[in-house]
């Protein structure tokens, strides 16, 4: 195929640059650093939409004695304890009448028999944790408490739309251009959010921030994989991007601890995006993309600059425009999304991958968004949730290098799912153990999330690999859209989110065991060369498409220019 020919030519002609020179190190660390703002912006909603303790407000002119003011809020059972109601109060007219008559609550009037009403005069919010949030500013509580999770879901809807368009934009306009435009989009719309005057305005802008965030993430990811050599590329994809994202996530509770007002916090989280502006003059465009566009002189100029930076003398001729032009002009067979369900085997792999990605995404984002509901300090819990991702990424990298994919994935999912199911069994007075189990669950699910990218890419053949991973990624976005509502269920039963996420994660671990093992196997090129799902009977292809025995034993490994 011409795609293979172009890749091999470019790899061979740029081999003189080496794998880990100054140029590669610069690209590695700058692209990884560009991911840091994604870490604290993506989950900032944890603090921006934090729900402080609240109760019904009483009008200043209410003619009530001190005793009746204190007794105006009924008690309700919450978390096994009696606590003041957040959404109801005793009917104010009745209380004013009792107060005027000199009756005392409890002794003269049985409070349980009094009529109740909604919070007609707004709410009073505790300022112990937050000075202000979008919840306290726009009263997103009680009947409107669905709006907080909806804002989070809209962010992930933006991520979904960004996933659709980011690949096409970077293919048409270039990796570097899309990277910086979408970083500007993320920073710009976040800045405008600081001055929002309504929840509706905030939510729409938050969706646009999500579009920008995923687009610059994908552009940085693709740019790094296309510039870096094979050995460094694996490190960049598995550790570089992920650990820098986790580092940004760690900064979030630090910012939030010192900045308790949501507008000030959002402004502080937005400003670091401006530090990426100087990177425009340092980060190069992808030579592979330039070659695909026929811009050979620009590609060669970048390669020569890299050679100079690495202290290497470049050959007189690096790229032969005539040969590369011939390679670009060759036609390739077209494949569509329908090829992902064409045969029983690839259809089964696609269905299983979609389910797997969706469940893992629900677990990862559900646990990340649930940190305010854990026992203990919210800022410490959020920091622990971020820190636990670093060993998870390192362990997943080691597992990918040394152990079978199927068992590594299943073990991580079983670990994450089982500990979440055990949380409901922890006695109420051992709160530290509950937090520990949540963090272990986050560790397992994060490890699985990191491994599923590589595993899925290895299962699909080269001809539809990008479409296969893309379809699975879309399922992941749908899972992230649903995740805020898993957390929302905790308002009805504290353990229900963990039971649902734990059960689904364990089921996904069982599902993983039926996938074929790809560790140590050559990448399939065609659907006929795909590994067979466990339990399916292999049906040979027709004579016109059947792969020869020699080809089955020694399949050609095609390399994608994007990975």
mmCIF file of N, CA, C and O in Angstrom, residues 484-556:
data_model
loop_
_atom_site.group_PDB
_atom_site.id
_atom_site.type_symbol
_atom_site.label_atom_id
_atom_site.label_comp_id
_atom_site.label_asym_id
_atom_site.label_seq_id
_atom_site.Cartn_x
_atom_site.Cartn_y
_atom_site.Cartn_z
ATOM 1 N N UNK A 484 -21.715 12.076 35.349
ATOM 2 C CA UNK A 484 -22.215 12.963 36.420
ATOM 3 C C UNK A 484 -23.508 12.470 37.053
ATOM 4 O O UNK A 484 -23.767 12.732 38.235
ATOM 5 N N UNK A 485 -24.318 11.743 36.291
ATOM 6 C CA UNK A 485 -25.591 11.282 36.837
ATOM 7 C C UNK A 485 -25.417 10.031 37.697
ATOM 8 O O UNK A 485 -26.260 9.744 38.548
ATOM 9 N N UNK A 486 -24.333 9.287 37.508
ATOM 10 C CA UNK A 486 -24.001 8.221 38.454
ATOM 11 C C UNK A 486 -23.672 8.835 39.808
ATOM 12 O O UNK A 486 -24.082 8.329 40.847
ATOM 13 N N UNK A 487 -22.923 9.933 39.793
ATOM 14 C CA UNK A 487 -22.604 10.646 41.035
ATOM 15 C C UNK A 487 -23.880 11.226 41.641
ATOM 16 O O UNK A 487 -24.078 11.196 42.863
ATOM 17 N N UNK A 488 -24.753 11.734 40.810
ATOM 18 C CA UNK A 488 -26.007 12.357 41.258
ATOM 19 C C UNK A 488 -26.871 11.361 42.026
ATOM 20 O O UNK A 488 -27.605 11.743 42.957
ATOM 21 N N UNK A 489 -26.786 10.082 41.681
ATOM 22 C CA UNK A 489 -27.572 9.063 42.375
ATOM 23 C C UNK A 489 -27.196 8.947 43.846
ATOM 24 O O UNK A 489 -27.972 8.438 44.652
ATOM 25 N N UNK A 490 -25.994 9.432 44.194
ATOM 26 C CA UNK A 490 -25.573 9.396 45.585
ATOM 27 C C UNK A 490 -26.442 10.234 46.490
ATOM 28 O O UNK A 490 -26.448 10.044 47.716
ATOM 29 N N UNK A 491 -27.220 11.170 45.940
ATOM 30 C CA UNK A 491 -28.128 11.976 46.754
ATOM 31 C C UNK A 491 -29.282 11.128 47.287
ATOM 32 O O UNK A 491 -29.896 11.475 48.301
ATOM 33 N N UNK A 492 -29.573 10.007 46.625
ATOM 34 C CA UNK A 492 -30.661 9.123 47.042
ATOM 35 C C UNK A 492 -30.147 7.958 47.881
ATOM 36 O O UNK A 492 -30.815 7.517 48.818
ATOM 37 N N UNK A 493 -28.986 7.453 47.546
ATOM 38 C CA UNK A 493 -28.354 6.386 48.324
ATOM 39 C C UNK A 493 -26.852 6.535 48.178
ATOM 40 O O UNK A 493 -26.328 6.474 47.070
ATOM 41 N N UNK A 494 -26.158 6.740 49.291
ATOM 42 C CA UNK A 494 -24.725 7.053 49.233
ATOM 43 C C UNK A 494 -23.917 5.977 48.539
ATOM 44 O O UNK A 494 -22.900 6.264 47.911
ATOM 45 N N UNK A 495 -24.332 4.722 48.662
ATOM 46 C CA UNK A 495 -23.541 3.628 48.110
ATOM 47 C C UNK A 495 -23.969 3.223 46.700
ATOM 48 O O UNK A 495 -23.292 2.431 46.050
ATOM 49 N N UNK A 496 -25.093 3.750 46.231
ATOM 50 C CA UNK A 496 -25.603 3.342 44.918
ATOM 51 C C UNK A 496 -24.615 3.607 43.781
ATOM 52 O O UNK A 496 -24.423 2.731 42.921
ATOM 53 N N UNK A 497 -23.941 4.770 43.705
ATOM 54 C CA UNK A 497 -22.964 4.965 42.618
ATOM 55 C C UNK A 497 -21.843 3.924 42.634
ATOM 56 O O UNK A 497 -21.443 3.426 41.573
ATOM 57 N N UNK A 498 -21.361 3.563 43.831
ATOM 58 C CA UNK A 498 -20.276 2.584 43.917
ATOM 59 C C UNK A 498 -20.757 1.191 43.525
ATOM 60 O O UNK A 498 -20.025 0.424 42.886
ATOM 61 N N UNK A 499 -21.989 0.859 43.907
ATOM 62 C CA UNK A 499 -22.537 -0.458 43.544
ATOM 63 C C UNK A 499 -22.676 -0.565 42.031
ATOM 64 O O UNK A 499 -22.294 -1.582 41.420
ATOM 65 N N UNK A 500 -23.216 0.493 41.400
ATOM 66 C CA UNK A 500 -23.396 0.456 39.948
ATOM 67 C C UNK A 500 -22.058 0.452 39.217
ATOM 68 O O UNK A 500 -21.829 -0.378 38.319
ATOM 69 N N UNK A 501 -21.159 1.374 39.594
ATOM 70 C CA UNK A 501 -19.857 1.434 38.916
ATOM 71 C C UNK A 501 -19.040 0.174 39.173
ATOM 72 O O UNK A 501 -18.366 -0.336 38.271
ATOM 73 N N UNK A 502 -19.087 -0.342 40.407
ATOM 74 C CA UNK A 502 -18.342 -1.564 40.722
ATOM 75 C C UNK A 502 -18.861 -2.762 39.946
ATOM 76 O O UNK A 502 -18.078 -3.547 39.389
ATOM 77 N N UNK A 503 -20.189 -2.902 39.881
ATOM 78 C CA UNK A 503 -20.777 -4.037 39.157
ATOM 79 C C UNK A 503 -20.446 -3.978 37.669
ATOM 80 O O UNK A 503 -20.051 -4.990 37.060
ATOM 81 N N UNK A 504 -20.603 -2.787 37.077
ATOM 82 C CA UNK A 504 -20.299 -2.646 35.654
ATOM 83 C C UNK A 504 -18.818 -2.894 35.366
ATOM 84 O O UNK A 504 -18.467 -3.502 34.343
ATOM 85 N N UNK A 505 -17.949 -2.443 36.267
ATOM 86 C CA UNK A 505 -16.510 -2.634 36.060
ATOM 87 C C UNK A 505 -16.134 -4.102 36.135
ATOM 88 O O UNK A 505 -15.324 -4.591 35.332
ATOM 89 N N UNK A 506 -16.707 -4.836 37.086
ATOM 90 C CA UNK A 506 -16.444 -6.279 37.181
ATOM 91 C C UNK A 506 -16.950 -6.987 35.924
ATOM 92 O O UNK A 506 -16.268 -7.866 35.370
ATOM 93 N N UNK A 507 -18.143 -6.614 35.452
ATOM 94 C CA UNK A 507 -18.677 -7.226 34.229
ATOM 95 C C UNK A 507 -17.780 -6.931 33.029
ATOM 96 O O UNK A 507 -17.577 -7.803 32.166
ATOM 97 N N UNK A 508 -17.228 -5.727 32.964
ATOM 98 C CA UNK A 508 -16.321 -5.400 31.857
ATOM 99 C C UNK A 508 -15.030 -6.208 31.961
ATOM 100 O O UNK A 508 -14.425 -6.566 30.938
ATOM 101 N N UNK A 509 -14.594 -6.505 33.198
ATOM 102 C CA UNK A 509 -13.426 -7.368 33.366
ATOM 103 C C UNK A 509 -13.681 -8.767 32.837
ATOM 104 O O UNK A 509 -12.812 -9.374 32.192
ATOM 105 N N UNK A 510 -14.878 -9.283 33.099
ATOM 106 C CA UNK A 510 -15.254 -10.604 32.564
ATOM 107 C C UNK A 510 -15.303 -10.548 31.045
ATOM 108 O O UNK A 510 -14.833 -11.461 30.347
ATOM 109 N N UNK A 511 -15.869 -9.478 30.507
ATOM 110 C CA UNK A 511 -15.959 -9.309 29.052
ATOM 111 C C UNK A 511 -14.577 -9.300 28.411
ATOM 112 O O UNK A 511 -14.383 -9.868 27.321
ATOM 113 N N UNK A 512 -13.606 -8.683 29.077
ATOM 114 C CA UNK A 512 -12.243 -8.593 28.533
ATOM 115 C C UNK A 512 -11.632 -9.979 28.314
ATOM 116 O O UNK A 512 -10.855 -10.175 27.375
ATOM 117 N N UNK A 513 -11.983 -10.928 29.165
ATOM 118 C CA UNK A 513 -11.409 -12.270 29.051
ATOM 119 C C UNK A 513 -11.821 -12.979 27.767
ATOM 120 O O UNK A 513 -11.189 -13.969 27.372
ATOM 121 N N UNK A 514 -12.877 -12.502 27.122
ATOM 122 C CA UNK A 514 -13.319 -13.123 25.871
ATOM 123 C C UNK A 514 -12.663 -12.496 24.642
ATOM 124 O O UNK A 514 -12.802 -13.014 23.531
ATOM 125 N N UNK A 515 -11.953 -11.378 24.839
ATOM 126 C CA UNK A 515 -11.249 -10.766 23.720
ATOM 127 C C UNK A 515 -10.001 -11.583 23.380
ATOM 128 O O UNK A 515 -9.417 -12.240 24.254
ATOM 129 N N UNK A 516 -9.551 -11.554 22.129
ATOM 130 C CA UNK A 516 -8.329 -12.271 21.761
ATOM 131 C C UNK A 516 -7.097 -11.620 22.369
ATOM 132 O O UNK A 516 -7.113 -10.423 22.692
ATOM 133 N N UNK A 517 -6.034 -12.390 22.554
ATOM 134 C CA UNK A 517 -4.789 -11.880 23.119
ATOM 135 C C UNK A 517 -3.888 -11.355 22.006
ATOM 136 O O UNK A 517 -3.600 -12.065 21.043
ATOM 137 N N UNK A 518 -3.437 -10.105 22.140
ATOM 138 C CA UNK A 518 -2.623 -9.485 21.095
ATOM 139 C C UNK A 518 -1.162 -9.315 21.501
ATOM 140 O O UNK A 518 -0.351 -8.867 20.684
ATOM 141 N N UNK A 519 -0.819 -9.655 22.737
ATOM 142 C CA UNK A 519 0.552 -9.450 23.209
ATOM 143 C C UNK A 519 1.524 -10.340 22.429
ATOM 144 O O UNK A 519 1.347 -11.548 22.332
ATOM 145 N N UNK A 520 2.550 -9.741 21.854
ATOM 146 C CA UNK A 520 3.553 -10.489 21.106
ATOM 147 C C UNK A 520 3.113 -10.921 19.731
ATOM 148 O O UNK A 520 3.855 -11.614 19.035
ATOM 149 N N UNK A 521 1.905 -10.504 19.314
ATOM 150 C CA UNK A 521 1.388 -10.889 18.002
ATOM 151 C C UNK A 521 1.594 -9.743 17.011
ATOM 152 O O UNK A 521 1.546 -8.570 17.387
ATOM 153 N N UNK A 522 1.843 -10.065 15.738
ATOM 154 C CA UNK A 522 1.959 -9.000 14.728
ATOM 155 C C UNK A 522 0.618 -8.319 14.519
ATOM 156 O O UNK A 522 -0.443 -8.933 14.638
ATOM 157 N N UNK A 523 0.676 -7.022 14.222
ATOM 158 C CA UNK A 523 -0.558 -6.287 13.980
ATOM 159 C C UNK A 523 -1.246 -6.809 12.723
ATOM 160 O O UNK A 523 -0.601 -6.992 11.690
ATOM 161 N N UNK A 524 -2.553 -7.062 12.780
ATOM 162 C CA UNK A 524 -3.250 -7.527 11.576
ATOM 163 C C UNK A 524 -3.382 -6.399 10.562
ATOM 164 O O UNK A 524 -3.562 -5.236 10.927
ATOM 165 N N UNK A 525 -3.293 -6.754 9.290
ATOM 166 C CA UNK A 525 -3.429 -5.778 8.225
ATOM 167 C C UNK A 525 -4.846 -5.749 7.668
ATOM 168 O O UNK A 525 -5.359 -4.696 7.296
ATOM 169 N N UNK A 526 -5.474 -6.906 7.587
ATOM 170 C CA UNK A 526 -6.804 -7.022 7.005
ATOM 171 C C UNK A 526 -7.728 -7.716 7.997
ATOM 172 O O UNK A 526 -7.280 -8.296 8.983
ATOM 173 N N UNK A 527 -9.032 -7.657 7.732
ATOM 174 C CA UNK A 527 -10.005 -8.286 8.630
ATOM 175 C C UNK A 527 -9.811 -9.804 8.678
ATOM 176 O O UNK A 527 -10.124 -10.443 9.679
ATOM 177 N N UNK A 528 -9.271 -10.385 7.590
ATOM 178 C CA UNK A 528 -9.031 -11.827 7.576
ATOM 179 C C UNK A 528 -7.904 -12.223 8.525
ATOM 180 O O UNK A 528 -7.846 -13.356 8.992
ATOM 181 N N UNK A 529 -6.998 -11.303 8.802
ATOM 182 C CA UNK A 529 -5.859 -11.609 9.663
ATOM 183 C C UNK A 529 -6.132 -11.312 11.136
ATOM 184 O O UNK A 529 -5.287 -11.546 11.988
ATOM 185 N N UNK A 530 -7.327 -10.810 11.445
ATOM 186 C CA UNK A 530 -7.643 -10.492 12.830
ATOM 187 C C UNK A 530 -7.668 -11.728 13.710
ATOM 188 O O UNK A 530 -8.039 -12.813 13.259
ATOM 189 N N UNK A 531 -7.270 -11.547 14.960
ATOM 190 C CA UNK A 531 -7.381 -12.618 15.937
ATOM 191 C C UNK A 531 -8.855 -12.854 16.258
ATOM 192 O O UNK A 531 -9.662 -11.929 16.244
ATOM 193 N N UNK A 532 -9.216 -14.098 16.534
ATOM 194 C CA UNK A 532 -10.612 -14.470 16.714
ATOM 195 C C UNK A 532 -11.046 -14.330 18.168
ATOM 196 O O UNK A 532 -10.310 -14.708 19.081
ATOM 197 N N UNK A 533 -12.231 -13.794 18.361
ATOM 198 C CA UNK A 533 -12.795 -13.662 19.703
ATOM 199 C C UNK A 533 -13.049 -15.045 20.290
ATOM 200 O O UNK A 533 -13.465 -15.971 19.583
ATOM 201 N N UNK A 534 -12.793 -15.198 21.582
ATOM 202 C CA UNK A 534 -12.991 -16.472 22.259
ATOM 203 C C UNK A 534 -14.449 -16.910 22.144
ATOM 204 O O UNK A 534 -15.370 -16.138 22.390
ATOM 205 N N UNK A 535 -14.649 -18.168 21.771
ATOM 206 C CA UNK A 535 -15.996 -18.710 21.678
ATOM 207 C C UNK A 535 -16.598 -18.633 20.294
ATOM 208 O O UNK A 535 -17.629 -19.248 20.034
ATOM 209 N N UNK A 536 -15.969 -17.870 19.387
ATOM 210 C CA UNK A 536 -16.463 -17.788 18.009
ATOM 211 C C UNK A 536 -15.752 -18.810 17.147
ATOM 212 O O UNK A 536 -14.542 -19.004 17.260
ATOM 213 N N UNK A 537 -16.504 -19.459 16.299
ATOM 214 C CA UNK A 537 -15.897 -20.382 15.349
ATOM 215 C C UNK A 537 -15.360 -19.597 14.174
ATOM 216 O O UNK A 537 -16.069 -18.788 13.582
ATOM 217 N N UNK A 538 -14.102 -19.841 13.829
ATOM 218 C CA UNK A 538 -13.479 -19.098 12.731
ATOM 219 C C UNK A 538 -14.020 -19.606 11.412
ATOM 220 O O UNK A 538 -14.011 -20.802 11.130
ATOM 221 N N UNK A 539 -14.496 -18.666 10.618
ATOM 222 C CA UNK A 539 -15.004 -19.000 9.286
ATOM 223 C C UNK A 539 -14.033 -18.498 8.250
ATOM 224 O O UNK A 539 -13.836 -17.288 8.111
ATOM 225 N N UNK A 540 -13.406 -19.388 7.501
ATOM 226 C CA UNK A 540 -12.424 -18.943 6.508
ATOM 227 C C UNK A 540 -13.061 -18.044 5.464
ATOM 228 O O UNK A 540 -14.238 -18.164 5.148
ATOM 229 N N UNK A 541 -12.244 -17.140 4.951
ATOM 230 C CA UNK A 541 -12.717 -16.239 3.893
ATOM 231 C C UNK A 541 -12.849 -17.010 2.594
ATOM 232 O O UNK A 541 -12.339 -18.106 2.431
ATOM 233 N N UNK A 542 -13.550 -16.409 1.643
ATOM 234 C CA UNK A 542 -13.706 -17.030 0.332
ATOM 235 C C UNK A 542 -12.359 -17.070 -0.371
ATOM 236 O O UNK A 542 -11.410 -16.404 0.014
ATOM 237 N N UNK A 543 -12.285 -17.858 -1.431
ATOM 238 C CA UNK A 543 -11.017 -18.034 -2.146
ATOM 239 C C UNK A 543 -10.462 -16.715 -2.648
ATOM 240 O O UNK A 543 -9.259 -16.523 -2.739
ATOM 241 N N UNK A 544 -11.347 -15.777 -2.982
ATOM 242 C CA UNK A 544 -10.883 -14.524 -3.557
ATOM 243 C C UNK A 544 -10.210 -13.633 -2.529
ATOM 244 O O UNK A 544 -9.433 -12.766 -2.878
ATOM 245 N N UNK A 545 -10.528 -13.851 -1.248
ATOM 246 C CA UNK A 545 -9.963 -12.971 -0.217
ATOM 247 C C UNK A 545 -9.178 -13.736 0.829
ATOM 248 O O UNK A 545 -8.672 -13.146 1.765
ATOM 249 N N UNK A 546 -9.062 -15.074 0.680
ATOM 250 C CA UNK A 546 -8.407 -15.865 1.715
ATOM 251 C C UNK A 546 -6.915 -15.562 1.742
ATOM 252 O O UNK A 546 -6.271 -15.445 0.711
ATOM 253 N N UNK A 547 -6.364 -15.449 2.937
ATOM 254 C CA UNK A 547 -4.952 -15.195 3.110
ATOM 255 C C UNK A 547 -4.207 -16.519 3.045
ATOM 256 O O UNK A 547 -4.623 -17.518 3.626
ATOM 257 N N UNK A 548 -3.093 -16.546 2.340
ATOM 258 C CA UNK A 548 -2.308 -17.766 2.228
ATOM 259 C C UNK A 548 -1.724 -18.168 3.561
ATOM 260 O O UNK A 548 -1.598 -17.369 4.477
ATOM 261 N N UNK A 549 -1.334 -19.466 3.697
ATOM 262 C CA UNK A 549 -0.763 -19.952 4.942
ATOM 263 C C UNK A 549 0.505 -19.194 5.287
ATOM 264 O O UNK A 549 0.756 -18.845 6.441
ATOM 265 N N UNK A 550 1.306 -18.917 4.264
ATOM 266 C CA UNK A 550 2.555 -18.197 4.516
ATOM 267 C C UNK A 550 2.275 -16.805 5.053
ATOM 268 O O UNK A 550 2.930 -16.334 5.969
ATOM 269 N N UNK A 551 1.232 -16.123 4.521
ATOM 270 C CA UNK A 551 0.893 -14.783 4.972
ATOM 271 C C UNK A 551 0.311 -14.812 6.381
ATOM 272 O O UNK A 551 0.528 -13.912 7.179
ATOM 273 N N UNK A 552 -0.458 -15.900 6.724
ATOM 274 C CA UNK A 552 -1.015 -15.986 8.064
ATOM 275 C C UNK A 552 0.086 -16.170 9.092
ATOM 276 O O UNK A 552 0.020 -15.662 10.202
ATOM 277 N N UNK A 553 1.119 -16.932 8.751
ATOM 278 C CA UNK A 553 2.185 -17.189 9.697
ATOM 279 C C UNK A 553 3.134 -16.010 9.799
ATOM 280 O O UNK A 553 3.733 -15.759 10.848
ATOM 281 N N UNK A 554 3.280 -15.242 8.725
ATOM 282 C CA UNK A 554 4.205 -14.107 8.710
ATOM 283 C C UNK A 554 3.517 -12.875 8.116
ATOM 284 O O UNK A 554 3.878 -12.412 7.051
ATOM 285 N N UNK A 555 2.491 -12.368 8.784
ATOM 286 C CA UNK A 555 1.791 -11.217 8.216
ATOM 287 C C UNK A 555 2.672 -9.987 8.195
ATOM 288 O O UNK A 555 3.515 -9.796 9.053
ATOM 289 N N UNK A 556 2.424 -9.144 7.210
ATOM 290 C CA UNK A 556 3.172 -7.897 7.097
ATOM 291 C C UNK A 556 2.647 -6.915 8.133
ATOM 292 O O UNK A 556 1.444 -6.784 8.325
#
